mmCIF file of C-alpha atoms in Angstrom:
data_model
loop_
_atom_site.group_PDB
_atom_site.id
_atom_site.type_symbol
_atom_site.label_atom_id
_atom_site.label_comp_id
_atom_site.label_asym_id
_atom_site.label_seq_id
_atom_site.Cartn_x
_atom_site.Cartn_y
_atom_site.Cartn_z
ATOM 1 C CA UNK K 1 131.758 81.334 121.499
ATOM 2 C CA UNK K 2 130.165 81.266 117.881
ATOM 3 C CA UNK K 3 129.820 78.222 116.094
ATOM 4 C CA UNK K 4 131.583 78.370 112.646
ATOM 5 C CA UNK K 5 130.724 77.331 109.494
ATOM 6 C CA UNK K 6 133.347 78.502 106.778
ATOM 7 C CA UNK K 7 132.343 78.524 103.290
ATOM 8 C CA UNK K 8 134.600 78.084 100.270
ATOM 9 C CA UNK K 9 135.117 76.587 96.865
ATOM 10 C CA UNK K 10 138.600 75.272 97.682
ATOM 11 C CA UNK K 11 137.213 72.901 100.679
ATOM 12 C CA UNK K 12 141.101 72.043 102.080
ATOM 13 C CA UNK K 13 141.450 75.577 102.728
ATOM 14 C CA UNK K 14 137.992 75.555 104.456
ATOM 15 C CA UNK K 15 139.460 72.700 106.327
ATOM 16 C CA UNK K 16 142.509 74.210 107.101
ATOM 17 C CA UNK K 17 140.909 77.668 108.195
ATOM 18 C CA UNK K 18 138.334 75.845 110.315
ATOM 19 C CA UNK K 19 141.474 73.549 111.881
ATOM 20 C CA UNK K 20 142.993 76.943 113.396
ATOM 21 C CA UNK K 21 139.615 77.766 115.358
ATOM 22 C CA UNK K 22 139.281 77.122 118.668
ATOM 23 C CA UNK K 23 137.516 73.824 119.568
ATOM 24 C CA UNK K 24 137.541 73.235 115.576
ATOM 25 C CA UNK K 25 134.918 69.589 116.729
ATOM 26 C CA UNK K 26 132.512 72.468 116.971
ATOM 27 C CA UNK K 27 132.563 73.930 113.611
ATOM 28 C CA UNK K 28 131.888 73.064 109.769
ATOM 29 C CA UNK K 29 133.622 73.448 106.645
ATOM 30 C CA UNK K 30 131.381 73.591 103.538
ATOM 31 C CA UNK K 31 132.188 73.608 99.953
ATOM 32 C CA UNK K 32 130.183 76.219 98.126
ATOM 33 C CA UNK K 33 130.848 77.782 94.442
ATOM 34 C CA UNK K 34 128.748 81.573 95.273
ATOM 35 C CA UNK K 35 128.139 82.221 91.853
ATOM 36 C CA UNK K 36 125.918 79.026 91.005
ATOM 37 C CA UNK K 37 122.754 79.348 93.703
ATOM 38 C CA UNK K 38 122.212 75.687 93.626
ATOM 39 C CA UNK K 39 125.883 75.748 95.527
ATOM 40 C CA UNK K 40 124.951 78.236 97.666
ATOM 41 C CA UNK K 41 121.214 76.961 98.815
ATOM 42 C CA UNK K 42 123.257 73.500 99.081
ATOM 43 C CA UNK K 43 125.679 74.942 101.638
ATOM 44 C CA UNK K 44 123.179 76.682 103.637
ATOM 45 C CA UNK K 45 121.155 73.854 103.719
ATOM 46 C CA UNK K 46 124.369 72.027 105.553
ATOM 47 C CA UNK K 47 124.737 74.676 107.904
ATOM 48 C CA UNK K 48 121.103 74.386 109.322
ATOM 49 C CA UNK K 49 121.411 70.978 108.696
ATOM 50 C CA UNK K 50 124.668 71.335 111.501
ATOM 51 C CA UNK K 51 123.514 74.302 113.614
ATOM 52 C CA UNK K 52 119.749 74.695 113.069
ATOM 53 C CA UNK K 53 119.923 78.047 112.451
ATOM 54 C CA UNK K 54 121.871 80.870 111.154
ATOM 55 C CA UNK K 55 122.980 83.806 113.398
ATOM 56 C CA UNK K 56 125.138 85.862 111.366
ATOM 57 C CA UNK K 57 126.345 85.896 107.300
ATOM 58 C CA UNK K 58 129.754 87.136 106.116
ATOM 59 C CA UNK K 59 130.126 87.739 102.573
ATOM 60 C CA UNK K 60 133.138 87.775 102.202
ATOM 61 C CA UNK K 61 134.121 85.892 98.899
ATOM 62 C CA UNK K 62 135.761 88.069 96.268
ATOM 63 C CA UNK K 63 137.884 87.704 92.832
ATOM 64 C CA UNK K 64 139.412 89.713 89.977
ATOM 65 C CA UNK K 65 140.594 89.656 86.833
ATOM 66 C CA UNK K 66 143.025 92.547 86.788
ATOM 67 C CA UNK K 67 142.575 94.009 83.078
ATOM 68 C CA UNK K 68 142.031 97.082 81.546
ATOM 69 C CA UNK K 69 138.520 97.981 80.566
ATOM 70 C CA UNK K 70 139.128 97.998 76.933
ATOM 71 C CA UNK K 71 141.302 94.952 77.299
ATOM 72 C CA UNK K 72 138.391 92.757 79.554
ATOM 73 C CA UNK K 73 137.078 89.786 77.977
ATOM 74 C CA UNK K 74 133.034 89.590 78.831
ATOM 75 C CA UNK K 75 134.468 85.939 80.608
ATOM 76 C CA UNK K 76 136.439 88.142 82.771
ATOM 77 C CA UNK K 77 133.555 90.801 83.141
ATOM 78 C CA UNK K 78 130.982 87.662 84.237
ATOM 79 C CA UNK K 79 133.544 85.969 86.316
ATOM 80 C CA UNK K 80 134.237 88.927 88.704
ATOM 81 C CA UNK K 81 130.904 90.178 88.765
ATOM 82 C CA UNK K 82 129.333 86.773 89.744
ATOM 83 C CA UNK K 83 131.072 86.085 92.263
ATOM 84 C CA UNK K 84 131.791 89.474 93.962
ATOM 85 C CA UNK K 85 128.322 90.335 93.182
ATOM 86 C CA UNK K 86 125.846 88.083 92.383
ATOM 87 C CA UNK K 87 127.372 85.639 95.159
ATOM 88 C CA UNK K 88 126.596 88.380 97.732
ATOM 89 C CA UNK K 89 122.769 88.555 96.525
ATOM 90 C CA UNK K 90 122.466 84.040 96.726
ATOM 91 C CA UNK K 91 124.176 84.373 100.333
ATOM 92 C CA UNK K 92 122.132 87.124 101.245
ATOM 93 C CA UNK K 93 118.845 86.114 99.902
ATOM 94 C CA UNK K 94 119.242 82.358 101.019
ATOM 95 C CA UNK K 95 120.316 83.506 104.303
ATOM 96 C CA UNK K 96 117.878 85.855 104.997
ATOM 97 C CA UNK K 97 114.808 83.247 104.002
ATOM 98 C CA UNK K 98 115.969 81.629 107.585
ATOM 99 C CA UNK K 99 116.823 84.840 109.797
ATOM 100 C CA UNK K 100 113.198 86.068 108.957
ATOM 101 C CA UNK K 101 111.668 82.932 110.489
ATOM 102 C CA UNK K 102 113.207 83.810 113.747
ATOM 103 C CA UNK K 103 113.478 87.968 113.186
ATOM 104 C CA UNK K 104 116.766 88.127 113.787
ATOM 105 C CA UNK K 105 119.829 87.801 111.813
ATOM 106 C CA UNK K 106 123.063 89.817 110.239
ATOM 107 C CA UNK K 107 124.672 90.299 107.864
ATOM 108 C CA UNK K 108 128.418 91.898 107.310
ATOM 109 C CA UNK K 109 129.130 92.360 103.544
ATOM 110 C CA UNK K 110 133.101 92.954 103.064
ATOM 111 C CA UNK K 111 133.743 95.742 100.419
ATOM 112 C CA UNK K 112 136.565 96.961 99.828
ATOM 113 C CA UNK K 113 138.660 100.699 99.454
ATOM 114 C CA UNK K 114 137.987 100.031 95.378
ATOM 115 C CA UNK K 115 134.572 100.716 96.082
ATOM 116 C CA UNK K 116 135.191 104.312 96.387
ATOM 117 C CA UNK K 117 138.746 105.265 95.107
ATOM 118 C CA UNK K 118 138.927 102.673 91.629
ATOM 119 C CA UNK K 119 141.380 100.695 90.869
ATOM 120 C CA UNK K 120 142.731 101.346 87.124
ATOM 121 C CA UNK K 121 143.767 97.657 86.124
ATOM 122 C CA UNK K 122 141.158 96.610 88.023
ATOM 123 C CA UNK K 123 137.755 98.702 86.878
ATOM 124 C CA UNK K 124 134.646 95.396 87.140
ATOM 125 C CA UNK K 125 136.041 94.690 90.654
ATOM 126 C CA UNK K 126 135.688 98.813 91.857
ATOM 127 C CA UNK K 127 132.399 98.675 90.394
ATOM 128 C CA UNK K 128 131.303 95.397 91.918
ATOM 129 C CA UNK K 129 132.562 96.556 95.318
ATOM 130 C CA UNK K 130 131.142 99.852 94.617
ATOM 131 C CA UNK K 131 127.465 97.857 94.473
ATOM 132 C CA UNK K 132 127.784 95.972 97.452
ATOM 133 C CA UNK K 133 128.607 99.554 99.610
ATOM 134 C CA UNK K 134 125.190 100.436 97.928
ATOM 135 C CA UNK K 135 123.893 96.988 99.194
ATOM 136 C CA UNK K 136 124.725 97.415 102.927
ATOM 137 C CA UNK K 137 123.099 100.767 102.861
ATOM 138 C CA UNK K 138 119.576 100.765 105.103
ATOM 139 C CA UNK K 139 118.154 102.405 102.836
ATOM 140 C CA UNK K 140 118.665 100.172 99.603
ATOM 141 C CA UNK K 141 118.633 96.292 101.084
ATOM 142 C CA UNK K 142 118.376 97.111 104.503
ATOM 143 C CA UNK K 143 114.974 98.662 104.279
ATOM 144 C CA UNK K 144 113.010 96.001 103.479
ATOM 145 C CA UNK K 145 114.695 93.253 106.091
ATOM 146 C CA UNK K 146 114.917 95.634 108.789
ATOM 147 C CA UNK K 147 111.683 95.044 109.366
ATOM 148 C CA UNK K 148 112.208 91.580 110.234
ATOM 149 C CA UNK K 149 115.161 92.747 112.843
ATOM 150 C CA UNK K 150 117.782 91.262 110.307
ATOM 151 C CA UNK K 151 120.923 94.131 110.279
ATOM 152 C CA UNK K 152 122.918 94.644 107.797
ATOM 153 C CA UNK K 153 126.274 96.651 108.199
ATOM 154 C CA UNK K 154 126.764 100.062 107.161
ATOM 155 C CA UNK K 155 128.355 100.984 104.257
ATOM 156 C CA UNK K 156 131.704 102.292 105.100
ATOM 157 C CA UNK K 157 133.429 105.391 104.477
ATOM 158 C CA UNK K 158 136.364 106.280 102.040
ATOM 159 C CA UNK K 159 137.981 108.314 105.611
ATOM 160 C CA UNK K 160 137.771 105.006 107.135
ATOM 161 C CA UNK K 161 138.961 102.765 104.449
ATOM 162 C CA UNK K 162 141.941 105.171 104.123
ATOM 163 C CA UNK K 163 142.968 104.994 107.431
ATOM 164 C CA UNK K 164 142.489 101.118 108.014
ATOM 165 C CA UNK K 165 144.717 100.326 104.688
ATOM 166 C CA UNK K 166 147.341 103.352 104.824
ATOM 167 C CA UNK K 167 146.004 103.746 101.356
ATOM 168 C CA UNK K 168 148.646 104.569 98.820
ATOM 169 C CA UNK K 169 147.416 106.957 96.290
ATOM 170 C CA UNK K 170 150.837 107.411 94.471
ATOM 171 C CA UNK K 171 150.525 103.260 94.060
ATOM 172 C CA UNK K 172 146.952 103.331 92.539
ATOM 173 C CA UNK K 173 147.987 106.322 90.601
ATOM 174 C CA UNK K 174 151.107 104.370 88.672
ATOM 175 C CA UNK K 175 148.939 101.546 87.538
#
């Protein structure tokens, strides 16, 4: 089995997420704020600190501020965009300054079906999502650390997105 280390800024519910893990002696939870990179190169540190190394990354950390465009506040705008985005590029980049050591790593970014069908009260978190699809593509990120036999996921599809979710257009469309 993998050995865990679950990141978050709220560290009880790190706790409690790394309590329902099998054999949770074996894993770490790690308080980490994505958007500040002092946080993040902090909580990788405590990883390799634990583990020694660093097999796979999952961004997965994501917020938003449900507003109309016209309606955002720039506090909003920042707030969604550095954590959904500019938290991906700390983890990714502090990550991947270990898994080239070794030439190996990877690295599953989580999107989401705003990335390609928008949300209306919800425009800076399509967009951001929108960005990391273009980040797991090869040819954009991937390109450059493929080369050191770090893999990042492939983008995925609106088809697949669609069919995963049961996407409700008629919902989206009443917002």
């Amino acid at each position: 089995g993998a050995l865990v280390a679950v990141l978050d800024r709220d560290i009880d519910a790190a706790n409690a997420t790394v309590a329902q893990l099998e054999r949770p002696d074996d894993h770490i939870a790690v308080l980490v704020d994505v958007s500040d990179s002092a946080s993040v190169d902090a909580a990788i540190n405590a990883v390799l600190a634990r583990y020694g190394r660093i097999d796979v990354l999952c961004n997965n950390a994501g917020i938003n501020r449900d507003s109309m465009i016209h309606k955002m506040s720039i506090e909003q705008w920042d707030q969604v965009i550095a954590v959904n985005l500019t938290g991906t590029f700390y983890m990714t980049q502090a990550a991947v300054k270990h898994m080239r050591e070794r030439d190996s790593g990877r690295i599953i970014n989580i999107s989401s079906a705003a990335a390609t069908k928008p949300v209306t009260a919800a425009p800076v978190y399509s967009m951001a999502k929108a960005a990391i699809n273009m980040a797991n593509d090869k040819k954009f990120v991937g390109v450059g650390i493929n080369n050191w036999g770090i893999k990042i996921n492939p983008p995925f599809t609106y088809a697949e997105y669609r069919e995963e979710l049961n996407y409700d257009e008629d919902f989206n469309d009443g917002l």
